[in-house]
Amino acid sequence: MNPLTTKQLANKLCLVISSALLISACSHNENTANELPDNQTPMISITAPVAKKVPYEIVTHGHKRVDDYYWMRDDTRTDPEILAHLAAENSYVDAKLAHTSELQETLFEEIKARIKKDDNSVPTKRGNYFYASQMQGDNEYPIYIRSTDFSGSNTEVLLDVNQLAKAHDYYQLSGLRVSPSEKVLAYGEDTVSRRIYTIKFKDLSTGELLADELIGTSGNIEWGNDNKTVYYIKRDPQTLLAYQVFRHTLGTPQANDELIYEEQDKTFYTFMSKSKDNSSVIIWHSSTETKSASVIDANSPKATPIEFIPRETGIEYSIAKMHDWFYISTNWQAQNFRLMKVHKDKVGDKSNWQDVIAANDNIKLDDFELFNDHLVYQQRENGLIRVTVRQLSTGKEQQLSFNDSAFNLGLYGNNNLDNSALRLYYTSLTTPYTDYDVDLTTLEKTQLKQDEVLGDFDSNNYASERIFITARDGVKVPVSLVYRKDKFKKDGTNPLHQYGYGSYGSTIDPRFSFSRLSLLDRGFVYAIAHVRGSQMLGRPWYEDGKKLTKNNTFTDFIDVTKALVAQGYGDKDNVFASGGSAGGLLMGAVMNMAPELYNGVHAAVPFVDVVTTMLDESIPLTTNEFDEWGNPKNKEYYNYMLSYSPYDQIKKQSYPNTLITTGLHDSQVQYFEPMKWVAKLREYKTGDNILLFKTDMESGHGGASGRFKGIHETALEYSFFIDLLK
């Protein structure tokens, strides 16, 4: 359903459904207000919506659960009663936070004012062109351009996303790929936020769209070298798994497209890329614990995918091709990964693979880039990133150096083998994103751009720290901290905002934030708890925070909070926590386990109904995540997951003041998970702390599209916390 239609339907429901629940929703409905006599003002109720209970029995392994709010699931997102309840919740948020509207607007304008309105990305070269994006004025979306030189002369506009997005409340672009001839641009667009894209093709010489349209795709596109062949991936419309690779020939109907690969194992994701030498299209097969690849000859429009090596459970690898050699990053006999290589004629037998960077139990290999005579590899030791440049012809190695004790760094835009420089970005908690070209021979760094922070920002006013907190089992947990120097006392009087994630091996490195300055300037200390479940301290750190060790993620976060308060970093009465998606699961778990520690919590798009979701293979992403959480059809996993599932572990106790946000069209954590969670929390929670639930009726998992719209969501969270300060 079109999200605008959904919103209109929710509004109309206020006029036709008679129930106490909808009084507050209707009070904020513009249509309703317009029907009132001129001399009457609509009354605003601030009574929390109360959901009906419809017992639904679920029996697993002989164990019975009764879910009173299972009825809230509607995959079509059109059920009038559900939409009305969401409208009522939104109106309740508006009423309860009405007194913060001025603060929200202040924060919005404050954050927006730091952002440079006219801003270009640093051009990256691909083929004969340099590609970049432009942000102009109050535009929400970029304009994509290309030029024949780095300086940007002879600029050609490829796409103005602002024009494409005009007719839509939500708009997301994906998979921009220019044909090898550099004459046709392929791109995918999603106007619902379900991450299902329609691929379109633009003739760059005429500016006209071709007749070809490919629907139901993941947005992932790669070209064959004949300029007519296009590879794309279709999603299952129910589970949203990308699982079928098709070959399309320009000028022919999509119905005639050839299926060249279908993933039969529903625990795997499927995506594609093209080798840097343009000889191969690579299909990636990815589950949580097993990763492999198949290779397609990009020069043959009839080529079939060839498996690089047979898939092996527990073995992960990624490949890059240069000339006659494949380089392989793999965990084969190397828990923290190693880099190997093999000649293209000897690929299939691992005994032919040769070590390039040996396995090291204390150092994890994160990434690598190949150039004609250089190998660049990125590692992580004790949580800190380091980058090494090796000259292949001599074996000589040099390491890059940076000033901050903890930072985030990424390699990007290195699209050509014959580059003489390495492109990377660098940032820390006090350093805005900075782009560099690094000479591969001398390692001399050329700063290309640093994000400009408008206003009176001075990085010298802020300080960051990296400390270790001893968890209850003796493990030392890294924590990144940032604060404003003249506001920080370390005497237990500063409000503390603690963030965490801790799943999928995703590492939240310290990085700069324009919006976070609004908290720091008000005296907040901001902390990132690098809890187990990430790979901050290598692959074992991840393994110790998943499946049957998942509770370590939650207890680490709690122990960090206690220690930061004890060490004077935060005021025990003004500790706030936030996390999204799997980080929302973290929020739900710590709220159940240690609610007394937190004055306020923000859980965004939270994954909280763990057991029920993981039992249902029709729900998007479920099957792919058995290796992350466990499969509850196995009784051991069922019992363990049940022991921490936030929805199942709600009990009668005083919960922190809580703000929960979601998107109706979320493709990863379905809207009904937080909706059910809120309903049950309302039923069980004691005390007077507030519980608020905000649903964006036009967005999905990533929130609102556009560079400024998302600031409203940040302003809502920050004002919620600031208003709670004691």
XYZ file of C-alpha atoms in Angstrom:
726
model
C 0.000 0.000 0.000
C 1.142 3.519 -0.762
C 2.210 5.082 2.570
C 0.289 8.296 1.871
C -2.856 6.240 1.464
C -2.095 4.542 4.778
C -1.835 7.896 6.515
C -5.081 9.164 4.995
C -6.863 5.987 6.028
C -5.646 6.310 9.615
C -6.937 9.879 9.731
C -10.348 8.972 8.321
C -10.733 6.237 10.906
C -10.918 8.880 13.602
C -14.161 10.071 12.062
C -15.878 6.733 11.806
C -14.744 4.565 14.702
C -16.338 5.306 18.048
C -14.136 4.304 20.940
C -12.456 5.960 23.893
C -9.116 4.871 22.469
C -9.467 7.182 19.483
C -10.362 10.392 21.314
C -6.753 11.482 21.580
C -6.001 10.430 18.005
C -8.892 12.456 16.619
C -7.961 15.494 18.660
C -4.900 15.973 16.476
C -6.626 15.110 13.224
C -6.770 18.085 10.904
C -9.847 16.767 9.127
C -11.726 16.388 12.422
C -10.779 19.855 13.595
C -12.050 21.316 10.347
C -15.498 19.833 10.997
C -15.857 21.441 14.428
C -17.811 24.686 14.819
C -15.595 27.765 14.666
C -16.103 28.566 18.330
C -14.994 25.137 19.597
C -11.478 23.837 20.181
C -10.815 20.091 20.077
C -10.068 18.601 23.498
C -6.729 16.851 23.835
C -6.787 13.712 25.930
C -3.508 12.613 27.463
C -4.744 9.228 28.559
C -2.491 6.483 27.279
C -4.093 4.240 24.650
C -5.053 0.846 26.044
C -5.061 -2.037 23.594
C -7.599 -4.807 23.654
C -6.470 -8.305 24.629
C -7.171 -11.295 22.425
C -5.494 -14.405 23.875
C -3.484 -16.339 21.291
C -1.941 -19.615 22.414
C 1.492 -20.673 21.171
C 2.787 -24.114 22.170
C 6.449 -24.943 21.527
C 8.304 -27.977 22.910
C 5.289 -28.576 25.149
C 5.616 -25.098 26.651
C 2.576 -22.819 26.356
C 2.730 -19.046 25.930
C -0.317 -16.813 25.652
C 0.208 -13.723 23.510
C -2.629 -11.256 24.134
C -1.414 -8.877 21.428
C -0.658 -11.231 18.565
C -3.666 -9.711 16.769
C -1.621 -6.588 16.045
C 0.175 -8.253 13.153
C -1.126 -7.251 9.738
C 1.256 -7.914 6.858
C -0.846 -5.766 4.514
C -0.680 -2.774 6.864
C -4.277 -1.861 6.026
C -6.245 -3.109 9.044
C -8.370 -0.140 10.237
C -8.191 -1.058 13.913
C -4.403 -1.381 13.895
C -3.901 1.872 12.003
C -6.267 3.606 14.389
C -4.326 2.348 17.388
C -1.059 3.583 15.894
C -2.689 6.956 15.246
C -3.820 7.080 18.861
C -0.302 6.305 20.076
C 1.137 9.062 17.884
C -1.377 11.544 19.234
C -0.557 10.492 22.777
C 3.119 11.248 22.088
C 2.193 14.646 20.677
C 0.074 15.460 23.724
C 2.583 14.238 26.332
C 5.484 16.029 24.669
C 3.616 19.161 23.640
C 5.500 21.128 26.277
C 8.785 20.160 24.571
C 7.758 21.362 21.104
C 9.805 24.534 21.445
C 12.821 22.542 22.623
C 12.404 20.102 19.733
C 12.338 22.975 17.263
C 15.357 24.567 18.927
C 17.311 21.317 18.670
C 16.234 20.795 15.066
C 17.345 24.258 14.011
C 20.529 23.958 16.088
C 21.571 20.717 14.428
C 20.496 21.822 10.956
C 22.446 25.074 11.342
C 25.706 23.109 11.743
C 25.274 21.413 8.369
C 26.693 23.097 5.308
C 23.830 23.409 2.852
C 25.911 23.505 -0.319
C 28.251 20.560 -0.102
C 29.863 18.187 -2.601
C 31.338 14.776 -1.971
C 34.933 14.103 -2.988
C 34.961 12.768 -6.578
C 35.943 9.134 -7.066
C 37.215 7.840 -10.364
C 35.633 4.933 -12.182
C 36.590 4.360 -15.796
C 37.031 7.669 -17.598
C 34.938 9.769 -15.225
C 35.025 11.209 -11.732
C 31.718 10.688 -9.911
C 30.390 12.790 -7.034
C 27.210 14.016 -5.355
C 26.067 17.565 -4.644
C 23.846 18.839 -1.843
C 22.315 22.246 -2.496
C 20.384 24.656 -0.283
C 17.497 23.073 1.574
C 17.394 20.046 -0.717
C 16.724 16.802 1.117
C 18.431 14.634 -1.498
C 21.660 14.685 -3.502
C 22.265 15.475 -7.149
C 24.558 12.877 -8.729
C 27.112 14.230 -11.177
C 30.185 13.206 -13.119
C 33.072 15.022 -14.729
C 36.034 14.202 -16.923
C 38.478 15.536 -14.332
C 38.848 15.717 -10.551
C 38.319 19.471 -10.426
C 34.760 19.115 -11.684
C 34.907 20.980 -14.981
C 32.475 19.849 -17.695
C 30.086 18.573 -15.032
C 27.221 16.396 -16.202
C 24.130 15.786 -14.071
C 23.232 12.095 -13.902
C 20.262 12.222 -11.510
C 18.597 14.931 -9.458
C 17.071 12.841 -6.683
C 15.047 15.819 -5.447
C 13.060 15.748 -8.672
C 12.590 11.985 -8.525
C 11.390 12.171 -4.907
C 8.933 15.042 -5.387
C 5.823 12.905 -5.638
C 6.690 10.626 -2.722
C 6.677 10.859 1.073
C 9.551 8.397 1.094
C 12.216 7.894 -1.563
C 15.365 5.806 -1.567
C 17.824 5.265 -4.396
C 19.991 2.172 -4.753
C 22.521 0.498 -6.997
C 23.653 3.309 -9.296
C 25.700 1.609 -12.000
C 26.954 3.076 -15.268
C 27.361 0.709 -18.220
C 30.895 -0.188 -19.397
C 30.366 2.152 -22.382
C 29.541 4.863 -19.819
C 26.385 5.756 -21.811
C 23.570 4.201 -19.748
C 22.849 4.598 -16.028
C 20.961 1.897 -14.121
C 19.420 2.690 -10.742
C 16.816 1.301 -8.348
C 14.119 3.234 -6.500
C 12.016 2.370 -3.440
C 9.065 4.618 -2.598
C 7.625 2.574 0.277
C 10.675 1.785 2.452
C 10.355 -1.977 2.168
C 13.696 -2.224 0.332
C 12.019 -3.585 -2.770
C 13.349 -1.617 -5.724
C 12.262 -1.001 -9.292
C 15.290 -0.740 -11.565
C 15.237 1.917 -14.283
C 17.656 2.808 -17.062
C 18.607 6.286 -18.265
C 20.254 7.077 -21.600
C 22.922 9.571 -20.561
C 23.285 11.026 -24.051
C 19.599 11.960 -24.392
C 18.521 12.112 -20.740
C 15.565 9.868 -21.555
C 14.504 6.742 -19.674
C 14.605 3.480 -21.574
C 11.461 1.364 -21.721
C 13.054 -1.330 -19.543
C 11.807 -1.572 -15.937
C 12.709 -4.408 -13.575
C 10.340 -4.778 -10.624
C 10.604 -6.662 -7.336
C 14.369 -6.393 -7.029
C 16.883 -5.887 -4.211
C 18.284 -2.841 -6.021
C 21.614 -4.601 -6.580
C 22.675 -4.250 -10.251
C 25.791 -5.253 -12.235
C 26.534 -4.914 -15.958
C 27.956 -7.435 -18.371
C 30.713 -6.052 -20.566
C 28.589 -6.045 -23.757
C 26.583 -3.028 -22.469
C 23.321 -4.929 -22.994
C 23.427 -7.589 -20.287
C 22.287 -6.667 -16.780
C 22.352 -8.896 -13.695
C 19.920 -8.237 -10.853
C 18.424 -10.015 -7.840
C 14.737 -10.518 -7.063
C 13.315 -10.535 -3.544
C 10.751 -12.946 -2.159
C 7.758 -10.617 -1.624
C 6.868 -12.242 1.721
C 10.205 -12.945 3.430
C 12.014 -10.158 1.512
C 15.005 -12.442 1.065
C 17.016 -11.628 -2.070
C 17.493 -15.081 -3.550
C 17.155 -15.204 -7.359
C 19.759 -13.809 -9.774
C 18.378 -12.945 -13.199
C 20.019 -11.905 -16.442
C 18.225 -9.192 -18.410
C 18.944 -8.018 -21.940
C 18.171 -4.363 -22.609
C 15.211 -3.906 -24.919
C 13.475 -7.138 -23.914
C 10.571 -7.706 -21.462
C 11.386 -8.660 -17.884
C 9.216 -11.745 -18.389
C 11.883 -13.066 -20.762
C 14.727 -12.702 -18.246
C 16.829 -15.760 -17.520
C 17.125 -17.151 -13.998
C 20.806 -18.043 -13.647
C 21.020 -18.695 -9.900
C 18.518 -19.438 -7.141
C 19.518 -19.727 -3.494
C 17.787 -22.782 -2.048
C 18.988 -22.279 1.521
C 16.788 -19.651 3.182
C 19.447 -18.892 5.781
C 21.538 -17.132 3.106
C 21.470 -13.616 1.708
C 22.420 -13.085 -1.936
C 24.107 -9.982 -3.363
C 26.529 -9.094 -6.175
C 29.543 -6.995 -7.080
C 31.956 -6.685 -9.981
C 35.680 -7.345 -9.780
C 37.989 -4.327 -9.925
C 39.461 -5.602 -13.216
C 35.878 -5.801 -14.618
C 36.356 -9.385 -15.761
C 33.874 -10.974 -13.374
C 30.496 -10.491 -11.772
C 30.590 -12.108 -8.343
C 27.527 -13.534 -6.607
C 27.983 -13.515 -2.834
C 26.280 -16.133 -0.664
C 26.155 -14.947 2.937
C 24.793 -16.379 6.146
C 25.885 -15.464 9.655
C 28.530 -18.187 9.924
C 29.155 -19.263 6.317
C 30.089 -17.108 3.325
C 31.021 -18.086 -0.212
C 30.971 -16.846 -3.795
C 30.203 -17.788 -7.386
C 31.890 -16.129 -10.360
C 30.326 -15.134 -13.695
C 32.438 -14.272 -16.746
C 31.383 -10.658 -17.443
C 32.566 -10.951 -21.050
C 30.086 -13.674 -21.949
C 26.344 -12.871 -22.085
C 25.605 -16.597 -21.746
C 27.989 -17.401 -18.887
C 26.829 -19.502 -15.963
C 27.939 -18.922 -12.367
C 30.867 -21.082 -11.279
C 31.265 -21.812 -7.576
C 34.630 -20.522 -6.357
C 34.957 -23.477 -3.978
C 32.236 -25.741 -2.587
C 30.363 -24.122 0.294
C 31.485 -25.368 3.713
C 29.536 -24.733 6.907
C 31.473 -22.403 9.183
C 33.940 -21.297 6.501
C 33.802 -17.644 5.454
C 35.690 -16.028 2.631
C 35.630 -13.040 0.303
C 37.617 -12.678 -2.893
C 39.198 -9.994 -5.064
C 40.727 -10.570 -8.486
C 43.860 -8.975 -9.915
C 45.259 -10.181 -13.227
C 45.643 -13.976 -12.959
C 45.329 -14.151 -9.183
C 42.499 -14.285 -6.690
C 43.137 -12.899 -3.214
C 41.047 -14.476 -0.449
C 40.224 -13.162 3.012
C 39.103 -16.186 5.006
C 38.593 -17.674 8.457
C 39.736 -21.099 7.214
C 42.084 -22.251 9.979
C 42.173 -18.612 11.136
C 39.567 -17.395 13.625
C 40.594 -13.758 13.128
C 40.911 -14.241 9.353
C 43.972 -14.246 7.116
C 44.726 -13.218 3.531
C 45.641 -15.858 0.953
C 46.018 -15.993 -2.812
C 45.631 -18.580 -5.552
C 46.196 -18.633 -9.308
C 42.967 -18.534 -11.301
C 43.693 -22.008 -12.732
C 44.023 -23.607 -9.267
C 41.094 -22.034 -7.440
C 39.046 -25.040 -6.410
C 41.565 -26.795 -4.154
C 42.374 -24.983 -0.906
C 45.696 -26.808 -0.701
C 46.864 -24.503 -3.509
C 46.102 -21.357 -1.504
C 49.152 -19.427 -0.321
C 49.428 -17.206 2.748
C 49.805 -13.483 2.080
C 49.022 -12.297 5.616
C 49.239 -15.099 8.157
C 46.634 -15.810 10.818
C 47.092 -14.058 14.155
C 45.024 -14.860 17.238
C 45.450 -11.314 18.547
C 44.928 -9.317 15.351
C 41.843 -9.424 13.130
C 42.013 -8.792 9.403
C 39.155 -6.396 8.549
C 39.623 -5.326 4.934
C 42.051 -5.132 2.024
C 42.511 -3.350 -1.317
C 44.551 -4.374 -4.350
C 46.521 -2.148 -6.716
C 48.904 -3.082 -9.521
C 51.971 -3.071 -7.266
C 50.468 -2.549 -3.812
C 48.397 -4.384 -1.252
C 46.690 -2.327 1.441
C 45.269 -4.179 4.414
C 43.310 -3.002 7.432
C 43.575 -4.811 10.782
C 42.264 -4.400 14.300
C 44.414 -5.014 17.391
C 43.031 -4.535 20.902
C 40.117 -2.710 19.282
C 42.277 -0.176 17.416
C 42.465 0.095 13.625
C 45.755 0.050 11.754
C 46.435 0.238 8.011
C 49.506 -1.238 6.312
C 50.722 -0.646 2.736
C 52.825 -3.404 1.170
C 54.674 -2.952 -2.113
C 54.151 -6.269 -3.892
C 57.316 -6.152 -6.004
C 59.655 -5.637 -3.021
C 57.643 -6.793 0.000
C 58.371 -3.477 1.759
C 55.694 -2.483 4.301
C 54.742 0.846 5.889
C 52.005 1.732 8.390
C 49.755 4.786 8.307
C 49.635 6.908 11.449
C 46.951 9.197 12.905
C 46.749 11.425 15.960
C 43.649 10.225 17.843
C 43.911 7.364 20.303
C 40.665 5.879 18.981
C 39.112 6.566 15.604
C 37.148 5.170 12.691
C 38.678 4.680 9.264
C 37.378 3.209 6.025
C 38.766 2.496 2.573
C 36.486 3.640 -0.256
C 36.438 4.728 -3.886
C 39.486 2.654 -4.825
C 37.892 1.467 -8.048
C 40.910 1.152 -10.327
C 43.943 -1.123 -10.111
C 46.254 1.539 -11.554
C 45.606 4.102 -8.778
C 48.761 5.696 -7.390
C 46.961 6.744 -4.206
C 44.732 5.109 -1.623
C 41.432 6.848 -0.847
C 40.121 6.662 2.723
C 37.984 8.537 5.220
C 38.938 9.215 8.823
C 36.919 10.396 11.817
C 36.897 10.301 15.606
C 34.561 11.451 18.350
C 36.103 14.941 18.095
C 37.216 14.991 14.433
C 34.685 15.505 11.605
C 34.818 13.104 8.667
C 37.979 13.796 6.680
C 38.847 12.437 3.221
C 42.439 11.692 2.257
C 44.414 10.459 -0.687
C 47.491 8.592 0.544
C 50.431 8.191 -1.830
C 51.065 4.457 -2.039
C 54.830 4.919 -2.296
C 55.600 7.687 0.190
C 52.457 7.428 2.401
C 52.147 11.204 2.194
C 48.555 12.153 3.078
C 46.697 14.780 1.063
C 43.578 16.064 2.778
C 40.857 16.407 0.167
C 38.039 17.546 2.400
C 36.914 17.748 5.998
C 33.229 18.087 6.787
C 32.665 21.677 7.804
C 30.755 22.246 11.035
C 29.092 25.638 10.812
C 28.777 27.909 13.818
C 31.259 28.200 16.674
C 32.471 24.594 16.667
C 36.056 24.114 17.817
C 37.301 20.549 18.203
C 39.654 21.718 20.959
C 36.614 22.294 23.191
C 35.960 18.536 23.303
C 37.877 15.559 24.627
C 37.541 11.831 24.076
C 38.739 8.904 26.133
C 39.066 5.189 25.625
C 38.777 3.157 28.805
C 38.154 -0.452 29.794
C 35.467 -1.554 32.245
C 35.766 -4.883 34.046
C 32.560 -6.875 33.557
C 31.113 -9.238 36.168
C 32.948 -12.241 34.686
C 36.303 -10.425 34.670
C 36.328 -9.573 30.954
C 37.437 -6.017 30.126
C 34.919 -4.120 27.959
C 36.166 -1.182 25.857
C 34.239 2.089 26.144
C 34.614 5.222 24.014
C 33.732 8.520 25.713
C 33.384 12.117 24.570
C 32.434 15.290 26.429
C 32.863 19.043 26.345
C 35.882 19.944 28.460
C 34.428 23.000 30.174
C 31.220 21.139 31.066
C 32.775 17.936 32.388
C 33.558 17.610 36.096
C 33.972 13.839 36.612
C 32.249 14.192 39.971
C 29.055 12.324 39.164
C 27.046 15.400 38.197
C 27.048 15.125 34.388
C 24.114 13.469 32.618
C 25.259 10.349 30.767
C 24.006 9.105 27.402
C 25.131 5.523 26.783
C 24.741 3.852 23.396
C 25.128 0.198 22.474
C 24.463 -2.375 19.752
C 26.386 -5.631 20.125
C 25.058 -8.009 17.458
C 26.005 -9.539 14.103
C 29.659 -8.777 14.739
C 28.927 -5.157 13.844
C 31.492 -2.848 15.428
C 30.425 0.701 16.301
C 33.694 2.574 16.008
C 33.987 6.084 17.497
C 32.941 8.655 14.917
C 31.957 12.300 14.745
C 28.327 13.421 14.951
C 26.918 16.856 14.097
C 23.829 16.215 16.202
C 25.633 14.857 19.264
C 27.169 18.292 19.869
C 23.749 19.440 21.108
C 24.039 16.993 24.001
C 27.712 17.644 24.721
C 27.164 21.397 24.775
C 24.457 20.840 27.408
C 26.856 18.956 29.643
C 26.120 15.360 28.622
C 28.850 12.737 28.559
C 28.364 10.398 25.603
C 29.570 6.792 25.847
C 29.683 3.922 23.360
C 29.774 0.589 25.161
C 31.602 -1.835 22.845
C 29.848 -4.850 24.316
C 30.337 -8.448 23.317
C 28.531 -9.355 20.107
C 30.592 -6.865 18.112
C 34.085 -7.563 16.775
C 35.792 -4.683 18.566
C 38.278 -7.112 20.138
C 38.323 -9.586 17.264
C 36.194 -12.532 16.228
C 36.143 -14.169 19.697
C 34.477 -10.994 21.033
C 31.609 -11.655 18.628
C 31.375 -15.358 19.378
C 31.073 -14.540 23.091
C 27.941 -12.440 22.482
C 25.695 -14.519 20.230
C 23.436 -17.573 20.451
C 23.962 -19.256 23.843
C 26.261 -16.467 25.087
C 23.931 -13.592 24.135
C 23.361 -12.534 27.741
C 26.938 -11.241 27.831
C 25.819 -8.408 25.535
C 23.240 -7.264 28.082
C 25.290 -7.707 31.236
C 28.255 -5.911 29.628
C 26.060 -2.891 28.957
C 24.718 -2.882 32.517
C 28.192 -3.282 34.009
C 29.503 -0.396 31.907
C 26.688 1.816 33.202
C 27.425 0.963 36.810
C 31.156 1.547 36.402
C 30.781 4.866 34.574
C 28.573 6.145 37.373
C 30.949 4.810 40.029
C 33.911 6.491 38.307
C 32.169 9.862 38.188
C 31.443 10.003 34.465
C 27.692 10.157 34.987
C 25.004 11.197 37.439
C 23.248 8.084 38.767
C 19.884 9.872 38.508
C 20.457 11.067 34.956
C 21.617 8.056 32.972
C 20.013 7.635 29.548
C 20.406 4.716 27.153
C 19.664 4.237 23.483
C 19.932 1.605 20.793
C 18.205 0.629 17.572
C 17.178 -2.599 15.845
C 19.257 -5.301 17.580
C 20.370 -2.424 19.802
C 16.678 -2.070 20.608
C 16.755 -5.670 21.803
C 19.639 -4.612 24.036
C 17.498 -1.765 25.411
C 14.570 -4.092 26.068
C 16.759 -6.618 27.848
C 18.495 -4.111 30.148
C 15.131 -2.488 30.944
C 13.922 -5.847 32.221
C 17.164 -6.691 34.013
C 18.208 -3.360 35.562
C 15.458 -0.743 35.105
C 16.588 1.216 38.150
C 19.807 2.316 36.414
C 18.172 4.409 33.709
C 16.146 7.602 33.910
C 15.235 7.357 30.226
C 15.583 4.898 27.348
C 15.098 5.314 23.603
C 14.588 2.093 21.643
C 14.412 2.602 17.876
C 12.902 -0.044 15.561
C 13.511 -2.562 18.370
C 13.758 -6.321 17.825
C 11.996 -7.399 21.012
C 9.662 -10.313 20.269
C 12.589 -12.651 19.758
C 11.049 -16.092 20.196
C 7.826 -15.586 18.250
C 9.637 -13.894 15.372
C 12.351 -16.529 15.144
C 9.732 -19.292 15.126
C 8.016 -17.772 12.088
C 9.933 -18.308 8.855
C 7.467 -16.167 6.901
C 8.737 -13.047 8.660
C 11.512 -11.238 6.745
C 15.062 -12.119 7.777
C 14.086 -14.859 10.260
C 15.765 -17.777 8.490
C 18.962 -15.854 7.829
C 19.434 -15.177 11.528
C 19.312 -18.661 13.043
C 23.109 -18.569 13.317
C 22.933 -15.277 15.212
C 20.264 -16.070 17.804
C 19.749 -19.805 17.406
C 16.769 -21.670 16.004
C 14.041 -21.916 18.691
C 12.781 -25.108 17.095
C 15.722 -26.536 18.998
C 14.603 -26.696 22.662
C 17.950 -25.542 24.068
C 17.827 -22.368 21.981
C 14.138 -21.886 22.679
C 14.685 -21.896 26.432
C 17.694 -19.610 26.235
C 16.047 -17.085 23.907
C 12.935 -17.088 26.063
C 15.077 -16.210 29.089
C 16.053 -12.819 27.630
C 13.361 -12.001 25.039
C 12.204 -8.498 26.106
C 8.558 -9.106 25.209
C 8.385 -12.416 27.052
C 10.274 -11.190 30.128
C 8.091 -8.167 30.926
C 7.041 -8.233 34.568
C 5.359 -6.020 37.126
C 8.028 -3.486 38.010
C 8.835 0.174 37.505
C 10.362 0.693 34.070
C 12.415 3.722 32.981
C 10.801 6.584 31.107
C 10.759 5.116 27.618
C 10.456 6.392 24.055
C 9.958 3.725 21.396
C 10.020 4.620 17.704
C 9.367 2.599 14.572
C 8.291 2.816 10.925
C 5.102 1.246 9.637
C 6.874 -0.130 6.573
C 9.936 -1.493 8.352
C 11.284 -4.426 6.344
C 13.633 -5.720 9.038
C 11.851 -5.367 12.376
C 8.145 -5.426 11.662
C 6.094 -2.609 13.215
C 4.023 -5.051 15.291
C 7.004 -6.043 17.465
C 7.337 -2.654 19.180
C 3.560 -2.180 19.014
C 2.977 -5.376 21.000
C 5.842 -4.569 23.350
C 4.349 -1.191 24.223
C 0.890 -2.660 24.809
C 2.278 -5.282 27.189
C 4.554 -2.802 28.958
C 1.522 -0.578 29.576
C -0.277 -3.523 31.100
C 2.527 -4.518 33.467
C 4.565 -1.454 34.314
C 4.163 0.151 37.725
C 4.899 3.714 38.798
C 4.414 6.979 36.949
C 7.242 6.922 34.390
C 6.016 7.689 30.904
C 5.902 5.251 27.992
C 5.679 6.730 24.506
C 5.376 5.025 21.128
C 5.872 6.938 17.874
C 5.284 5.367 14.448
C 6.389 7.065 11.250
C 3.605 6.092 8.874
C 5.741 6.764 5.781
C 9.083 5.171 6.631
C 10.754 1.866 7.372
C 13.806 0.549 9.187
C 16.112 3.433 8.329
C 13.683 6.149 9.379
C 12.717 9.167 7.309
C 14.458 9.683 3.977
C 16.241 12.934 3.242
C 19.081 14.683 5.065
C 16.935 17.076 7.154
C 13.817 14.999 7.849
C 15.831 12.604 9.991
C 16.943 15.453 12.239
C 13.380 15.699 13.561
C 13.745 12.148 14.916
C 17.011 13.049 16.641
C 15.469 16.221 18.082
C 12.586 14.139 19.473
C 14.992 11.749 21.238
C 17.225 14.497 22.612
C 14.318 16.613 23.858
C 12.836 13.538 25.531
C 16.066 13.015 27.482
C 16.708 16.696 28.262
C 13.158 17.125 29.555
C 13.717 14.256 32.003
C 16.811 15.781 33.622
C 16.538 15.908 37.401
